[in-house]
mmCIF file of C-alpha atoms in Angstrom:
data_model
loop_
_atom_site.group_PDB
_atom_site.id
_atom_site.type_symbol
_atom_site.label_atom_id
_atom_site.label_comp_id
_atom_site.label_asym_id
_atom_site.label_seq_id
_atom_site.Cartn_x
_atom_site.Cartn_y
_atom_site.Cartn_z
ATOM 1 C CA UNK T 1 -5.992 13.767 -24.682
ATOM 2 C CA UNK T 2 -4.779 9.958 -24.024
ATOM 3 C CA UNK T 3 -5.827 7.151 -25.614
ATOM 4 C CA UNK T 4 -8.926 6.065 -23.571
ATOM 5 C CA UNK T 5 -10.260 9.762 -23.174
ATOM 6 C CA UNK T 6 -10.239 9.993 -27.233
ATOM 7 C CA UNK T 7 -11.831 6.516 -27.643
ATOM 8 C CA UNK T 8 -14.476 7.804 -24.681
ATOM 9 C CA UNK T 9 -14.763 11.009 -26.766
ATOM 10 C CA UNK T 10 -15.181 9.453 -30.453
ATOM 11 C CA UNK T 11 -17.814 6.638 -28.843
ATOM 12 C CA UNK T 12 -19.887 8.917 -26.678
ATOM 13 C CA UNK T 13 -19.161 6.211 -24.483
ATOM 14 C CA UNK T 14 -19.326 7.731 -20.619
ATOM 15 C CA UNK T 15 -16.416 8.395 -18.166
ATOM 16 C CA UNK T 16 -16.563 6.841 -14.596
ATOM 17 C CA UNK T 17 -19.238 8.288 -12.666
ATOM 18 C CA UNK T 18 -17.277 10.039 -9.420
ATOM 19 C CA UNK T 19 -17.195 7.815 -6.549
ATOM 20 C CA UNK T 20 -18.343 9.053 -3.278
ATOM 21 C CA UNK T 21 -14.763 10.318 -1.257
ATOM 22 C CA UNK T 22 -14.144 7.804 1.750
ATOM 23 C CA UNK T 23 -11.556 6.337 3.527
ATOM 24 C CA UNK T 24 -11.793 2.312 3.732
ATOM 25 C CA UNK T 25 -9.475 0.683 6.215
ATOM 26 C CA UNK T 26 -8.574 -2.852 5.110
ATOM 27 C CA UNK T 27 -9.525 -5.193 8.313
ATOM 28 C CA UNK T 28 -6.089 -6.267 9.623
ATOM 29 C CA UNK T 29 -5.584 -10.416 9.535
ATOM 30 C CA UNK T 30 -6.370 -12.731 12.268
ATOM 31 C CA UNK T 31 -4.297 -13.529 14.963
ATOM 32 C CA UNK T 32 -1.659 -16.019 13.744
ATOM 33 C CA UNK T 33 -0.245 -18.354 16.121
ATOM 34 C CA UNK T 34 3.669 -19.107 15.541
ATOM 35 C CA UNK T 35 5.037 -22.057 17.715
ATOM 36 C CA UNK T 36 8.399 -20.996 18.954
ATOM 37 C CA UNK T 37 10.888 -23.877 17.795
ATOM 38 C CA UNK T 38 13.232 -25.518 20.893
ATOM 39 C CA UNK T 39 16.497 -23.520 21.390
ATOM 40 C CA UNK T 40 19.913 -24.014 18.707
ATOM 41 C CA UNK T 41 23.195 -23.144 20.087
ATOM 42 C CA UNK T 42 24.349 -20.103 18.538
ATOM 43 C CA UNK T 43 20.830 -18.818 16.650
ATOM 44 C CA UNK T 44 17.938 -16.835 17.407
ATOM 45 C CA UNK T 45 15.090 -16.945 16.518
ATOM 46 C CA UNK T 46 13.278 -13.655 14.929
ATOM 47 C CA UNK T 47 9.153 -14.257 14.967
ATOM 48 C CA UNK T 48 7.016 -14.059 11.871
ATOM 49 C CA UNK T 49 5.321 -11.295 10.741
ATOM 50 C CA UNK T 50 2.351 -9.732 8.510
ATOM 51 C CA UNK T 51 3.361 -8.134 5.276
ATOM 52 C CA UNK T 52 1.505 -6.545 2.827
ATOM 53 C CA UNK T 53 1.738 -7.679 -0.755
ATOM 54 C CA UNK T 54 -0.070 -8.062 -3.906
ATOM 55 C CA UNK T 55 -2.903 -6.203 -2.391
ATOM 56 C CA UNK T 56 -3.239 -8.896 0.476
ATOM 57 C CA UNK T 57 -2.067 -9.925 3.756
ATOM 58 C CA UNK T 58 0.947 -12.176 3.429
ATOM 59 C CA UNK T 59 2.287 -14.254 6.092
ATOM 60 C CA UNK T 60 6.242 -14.063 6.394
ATOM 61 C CA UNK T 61 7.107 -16.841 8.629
ATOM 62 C CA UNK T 62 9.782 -16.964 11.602
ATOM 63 C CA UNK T 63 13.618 -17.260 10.717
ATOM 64 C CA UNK T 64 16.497 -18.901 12.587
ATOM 65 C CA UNK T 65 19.521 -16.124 12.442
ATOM 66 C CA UNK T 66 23.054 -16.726 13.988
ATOM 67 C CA UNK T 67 24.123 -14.875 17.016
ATOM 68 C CA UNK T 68 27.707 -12.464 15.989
ATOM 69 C CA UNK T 69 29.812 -13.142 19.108
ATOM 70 C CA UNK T 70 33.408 -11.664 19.558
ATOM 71 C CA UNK T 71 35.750 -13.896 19.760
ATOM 72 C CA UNK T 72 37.206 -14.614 23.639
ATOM 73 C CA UNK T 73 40.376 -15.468 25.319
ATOM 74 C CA UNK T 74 38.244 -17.862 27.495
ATOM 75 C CA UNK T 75 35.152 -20.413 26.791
ATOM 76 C CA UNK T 76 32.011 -18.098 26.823
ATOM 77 C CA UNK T 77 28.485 -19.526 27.414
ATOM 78 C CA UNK T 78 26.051 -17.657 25.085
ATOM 79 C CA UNK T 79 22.616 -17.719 25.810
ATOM 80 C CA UNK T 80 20.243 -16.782 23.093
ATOM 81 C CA UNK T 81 18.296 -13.806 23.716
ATOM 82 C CA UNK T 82 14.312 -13.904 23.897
ATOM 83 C CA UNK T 83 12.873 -13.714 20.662
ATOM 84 C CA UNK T 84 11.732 -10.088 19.769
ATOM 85 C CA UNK T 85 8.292 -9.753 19.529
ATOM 86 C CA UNK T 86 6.413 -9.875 16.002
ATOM 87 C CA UNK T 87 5.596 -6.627 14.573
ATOM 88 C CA UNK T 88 1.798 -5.604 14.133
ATOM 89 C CA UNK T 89 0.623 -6.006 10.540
ATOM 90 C CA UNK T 90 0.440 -2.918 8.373
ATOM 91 C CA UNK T 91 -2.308 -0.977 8.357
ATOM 92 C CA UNK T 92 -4.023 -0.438 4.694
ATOM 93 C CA UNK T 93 -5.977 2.702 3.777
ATOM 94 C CA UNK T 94 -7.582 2.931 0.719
ATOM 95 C CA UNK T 95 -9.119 5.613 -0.971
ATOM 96 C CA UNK T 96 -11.487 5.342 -3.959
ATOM 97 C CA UNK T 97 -8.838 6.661 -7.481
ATOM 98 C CA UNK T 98 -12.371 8.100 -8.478
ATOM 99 C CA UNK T 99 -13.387 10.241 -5.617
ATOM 100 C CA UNK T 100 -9.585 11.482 -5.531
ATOM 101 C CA UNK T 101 -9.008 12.747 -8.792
ATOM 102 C CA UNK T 102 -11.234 13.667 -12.138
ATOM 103 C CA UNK T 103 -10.825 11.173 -15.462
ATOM 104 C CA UNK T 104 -7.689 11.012 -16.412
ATOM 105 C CA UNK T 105 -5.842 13.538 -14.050
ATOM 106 C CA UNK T 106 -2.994 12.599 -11.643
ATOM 107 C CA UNK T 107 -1.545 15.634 -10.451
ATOM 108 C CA UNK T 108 -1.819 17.181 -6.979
ATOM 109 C CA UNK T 109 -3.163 20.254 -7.815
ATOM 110 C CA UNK T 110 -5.956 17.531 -9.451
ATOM 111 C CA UNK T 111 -7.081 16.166 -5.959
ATOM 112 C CA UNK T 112 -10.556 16.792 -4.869
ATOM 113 C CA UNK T 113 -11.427 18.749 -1.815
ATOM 114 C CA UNK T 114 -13.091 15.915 -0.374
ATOM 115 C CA UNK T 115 -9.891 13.514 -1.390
ATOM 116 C CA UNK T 116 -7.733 16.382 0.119
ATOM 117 C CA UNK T 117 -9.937 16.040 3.522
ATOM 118 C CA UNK T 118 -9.291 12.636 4.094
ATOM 119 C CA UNK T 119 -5.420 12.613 2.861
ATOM 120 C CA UNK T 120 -5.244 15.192 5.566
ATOM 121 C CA UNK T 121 -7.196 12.866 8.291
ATOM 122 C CA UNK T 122 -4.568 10.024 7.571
ATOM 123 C CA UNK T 123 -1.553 12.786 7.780
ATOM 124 C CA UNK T 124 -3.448 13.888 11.347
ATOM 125 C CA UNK T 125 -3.346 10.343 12.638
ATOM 126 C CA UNK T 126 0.287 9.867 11.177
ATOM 127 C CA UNK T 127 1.901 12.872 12.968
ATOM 128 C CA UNK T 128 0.344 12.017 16.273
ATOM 129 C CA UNK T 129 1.538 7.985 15.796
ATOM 130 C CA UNK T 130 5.156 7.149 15.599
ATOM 131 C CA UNK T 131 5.759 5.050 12.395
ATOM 132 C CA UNK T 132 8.435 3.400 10.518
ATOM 133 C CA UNK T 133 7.151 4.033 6.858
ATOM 134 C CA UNK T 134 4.342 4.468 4.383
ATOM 135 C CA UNK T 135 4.478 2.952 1.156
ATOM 136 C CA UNK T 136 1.413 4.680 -1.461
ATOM 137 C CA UNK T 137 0.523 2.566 -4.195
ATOM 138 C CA UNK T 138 -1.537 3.705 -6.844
ATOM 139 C CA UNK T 139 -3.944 1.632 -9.131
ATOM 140 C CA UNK T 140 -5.968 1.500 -12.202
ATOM 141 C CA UNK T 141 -8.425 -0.672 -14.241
ATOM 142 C CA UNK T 142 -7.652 -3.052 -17.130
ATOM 143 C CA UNK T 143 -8.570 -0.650 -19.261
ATOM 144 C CA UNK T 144 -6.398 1.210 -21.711
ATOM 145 C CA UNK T 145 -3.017 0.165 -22.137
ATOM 146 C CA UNK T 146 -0.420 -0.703 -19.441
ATOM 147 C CA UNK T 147 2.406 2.193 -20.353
ATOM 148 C CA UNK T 148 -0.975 4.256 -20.080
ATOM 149 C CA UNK T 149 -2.339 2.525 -16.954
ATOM 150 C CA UNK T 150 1.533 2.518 -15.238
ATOM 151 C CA UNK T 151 2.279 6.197 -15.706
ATOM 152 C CA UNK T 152 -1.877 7.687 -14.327
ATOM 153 C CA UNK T 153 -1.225 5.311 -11.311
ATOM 154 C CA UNK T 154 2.526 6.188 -10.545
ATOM 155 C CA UNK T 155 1.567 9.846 -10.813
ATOM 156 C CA UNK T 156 -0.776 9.532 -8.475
ATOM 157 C CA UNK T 157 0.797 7.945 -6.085
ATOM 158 C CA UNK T 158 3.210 10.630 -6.534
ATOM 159 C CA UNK T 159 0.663 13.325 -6.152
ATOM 160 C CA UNK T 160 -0.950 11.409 -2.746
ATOM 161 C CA UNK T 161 2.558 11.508 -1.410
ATOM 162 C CA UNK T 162 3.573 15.370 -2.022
ATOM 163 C CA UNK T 163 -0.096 15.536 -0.126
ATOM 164 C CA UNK T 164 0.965 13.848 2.746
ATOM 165 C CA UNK T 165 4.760 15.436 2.515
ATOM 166 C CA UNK T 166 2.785 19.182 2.562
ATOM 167 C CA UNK T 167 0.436 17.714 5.748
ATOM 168 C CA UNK T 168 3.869 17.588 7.637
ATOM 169 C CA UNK T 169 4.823 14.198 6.964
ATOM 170 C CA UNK T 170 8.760 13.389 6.493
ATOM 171 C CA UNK T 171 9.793 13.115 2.718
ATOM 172 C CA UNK T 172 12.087 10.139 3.585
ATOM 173 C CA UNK T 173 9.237 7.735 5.146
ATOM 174 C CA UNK T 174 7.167 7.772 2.412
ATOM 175 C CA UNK T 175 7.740 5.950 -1.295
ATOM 176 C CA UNK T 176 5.605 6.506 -3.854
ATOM 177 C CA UNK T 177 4.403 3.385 -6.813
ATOM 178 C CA UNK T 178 2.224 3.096 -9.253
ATOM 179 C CA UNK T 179 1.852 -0.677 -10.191
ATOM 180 C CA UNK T 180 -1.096 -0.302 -12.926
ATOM 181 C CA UNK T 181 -3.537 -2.802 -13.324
ATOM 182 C CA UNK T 182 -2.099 -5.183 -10.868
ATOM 183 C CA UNK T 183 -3.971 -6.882 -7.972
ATOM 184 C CA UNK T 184 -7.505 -6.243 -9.047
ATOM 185 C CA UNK T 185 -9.538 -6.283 -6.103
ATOM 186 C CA UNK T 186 -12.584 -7.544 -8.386
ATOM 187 C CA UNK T 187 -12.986 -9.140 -11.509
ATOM 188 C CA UNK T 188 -15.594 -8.354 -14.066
ATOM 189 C CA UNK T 189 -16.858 -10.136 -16.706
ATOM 190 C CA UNK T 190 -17.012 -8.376 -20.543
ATOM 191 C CA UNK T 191 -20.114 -6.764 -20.628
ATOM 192 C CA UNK T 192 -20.833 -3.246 -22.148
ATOM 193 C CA UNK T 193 -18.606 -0.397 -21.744
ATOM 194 C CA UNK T 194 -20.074 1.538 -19.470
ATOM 195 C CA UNK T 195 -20.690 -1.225 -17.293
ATOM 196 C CA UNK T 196 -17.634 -2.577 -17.354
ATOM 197 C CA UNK T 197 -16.361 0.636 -16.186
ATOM 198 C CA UNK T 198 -18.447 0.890 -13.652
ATOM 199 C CA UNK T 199 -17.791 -2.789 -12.276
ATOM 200 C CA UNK T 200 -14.404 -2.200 -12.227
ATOM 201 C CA UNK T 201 -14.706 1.229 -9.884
ATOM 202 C CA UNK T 202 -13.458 -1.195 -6.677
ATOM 203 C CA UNK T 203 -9.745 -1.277 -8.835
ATOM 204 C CA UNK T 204 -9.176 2.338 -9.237
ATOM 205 C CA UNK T 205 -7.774 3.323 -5.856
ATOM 206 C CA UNK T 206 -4.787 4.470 -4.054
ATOM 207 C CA UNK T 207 -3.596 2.412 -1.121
ATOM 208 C CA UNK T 208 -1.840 4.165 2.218
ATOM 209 C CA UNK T 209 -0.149 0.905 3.616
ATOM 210 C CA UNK T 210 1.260 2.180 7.020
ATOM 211 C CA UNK T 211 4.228 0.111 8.585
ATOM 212 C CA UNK T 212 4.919 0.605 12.296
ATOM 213 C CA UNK T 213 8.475 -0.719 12.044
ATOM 214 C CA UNK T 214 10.963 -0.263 9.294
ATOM 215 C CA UNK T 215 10.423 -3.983 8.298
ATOM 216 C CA UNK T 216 9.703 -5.022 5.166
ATOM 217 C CA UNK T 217 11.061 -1.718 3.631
ATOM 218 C CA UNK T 218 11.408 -1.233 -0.257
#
């Protein structure tokens, strides 16, 4: 038994209620318009583009990069190419940590029928859309300590991905992190326990951030 499931146990104090299973897909950003800068000799330009980050939309501006030319007997005019069009922003899944698994489990043969249904609704919509990459990122709450709170998320992230891998998915599209208590989607103030836990269910999730180019990759 871990830490917080003894100090649950020893209090009486009650484990999250389980959250109703659902899919939430995070609204994409608003349409960002990106000036395109007057032509350099020997650059072009590659467009900005939507990231995902710190559990947010994050705006990577456009870049000037040179052009690689082989060298020429003879004086060559280059002329830059167009500009390659911005690639859509991710798209962010996120599925409640509570509904997925029971307290304190993290293993795939943990998930919950209903968390299995919709892993296998996103692995539906995957195999039928061509993709560059999916990056799962598992969270927890501030509670307990962060070794404890780093290893539950990372395995399951872990166990979302060998879902999606046994849905059909390719092994080498999808990577798997847990980043703890990091990016806290709310923030709660110290009340009781059980309130506090309960406050806090928004943080407990596991994100499916979907990338339909292999840009940024980790």
């Amino acid at each position: 038994m871990t830490f917080v499931a003894q100090l649950a146990s020893a209090t009486g104090l009650l484990v999250p209620i389980m959250a109703s299973a659902q899919i939430v897909v995070v609204p994409p950003p608003v349409y960002h318009y990106e000036r395109l800068p007057p032509p350099r000799r020997g650059m072009v330009w590659h467009s900005g583009y939507w990231r995902w980050a710190h559990g947010a939309y994050v705006w990577t501006p456009g870049v000037w990069a040179p052009v690689v030319v082989e060298p020429a007997p003879y004086r060559v005019v280059v002329v830059p190419p167009p500009p390659p069009p911005a690639p859509p922003p991710p798209r962010v899944e996120r599925l409640s940590a509570d509904a997925l698994f029971p307290f304190d489990k993290g293993s795939v043969n943990d998930i919950r029928p209903q968390g299995l249904a919709d892993i296998a609704q996103i692995a539906a919509r995957l195999r039928t859309n061509p993709f560059g990459h999916v990056e799962v990122r598992g969270y927890t709450d501030r509670l307990g300590t962060d070794a404890y709170n780093l290893d539950l998320s990372q395995r399951r992230a872990e166990a979302v991905k060998a879902e999606l891998i046994a849905q059909g998915l390719p092994a080498e599209k999808i990577h798997a992190e847990g980043l703890g208590s990091q990016d806290p989607i709310v923030q709660c103030s110290n009340g009781s326990r059980n309130t506090l836990i309960q406050c806090l269910q928004p943080n407990r999730r596991v994100e499916i951030v979907t990338y339909v180019s292999d840009q940024p990759r980790w």
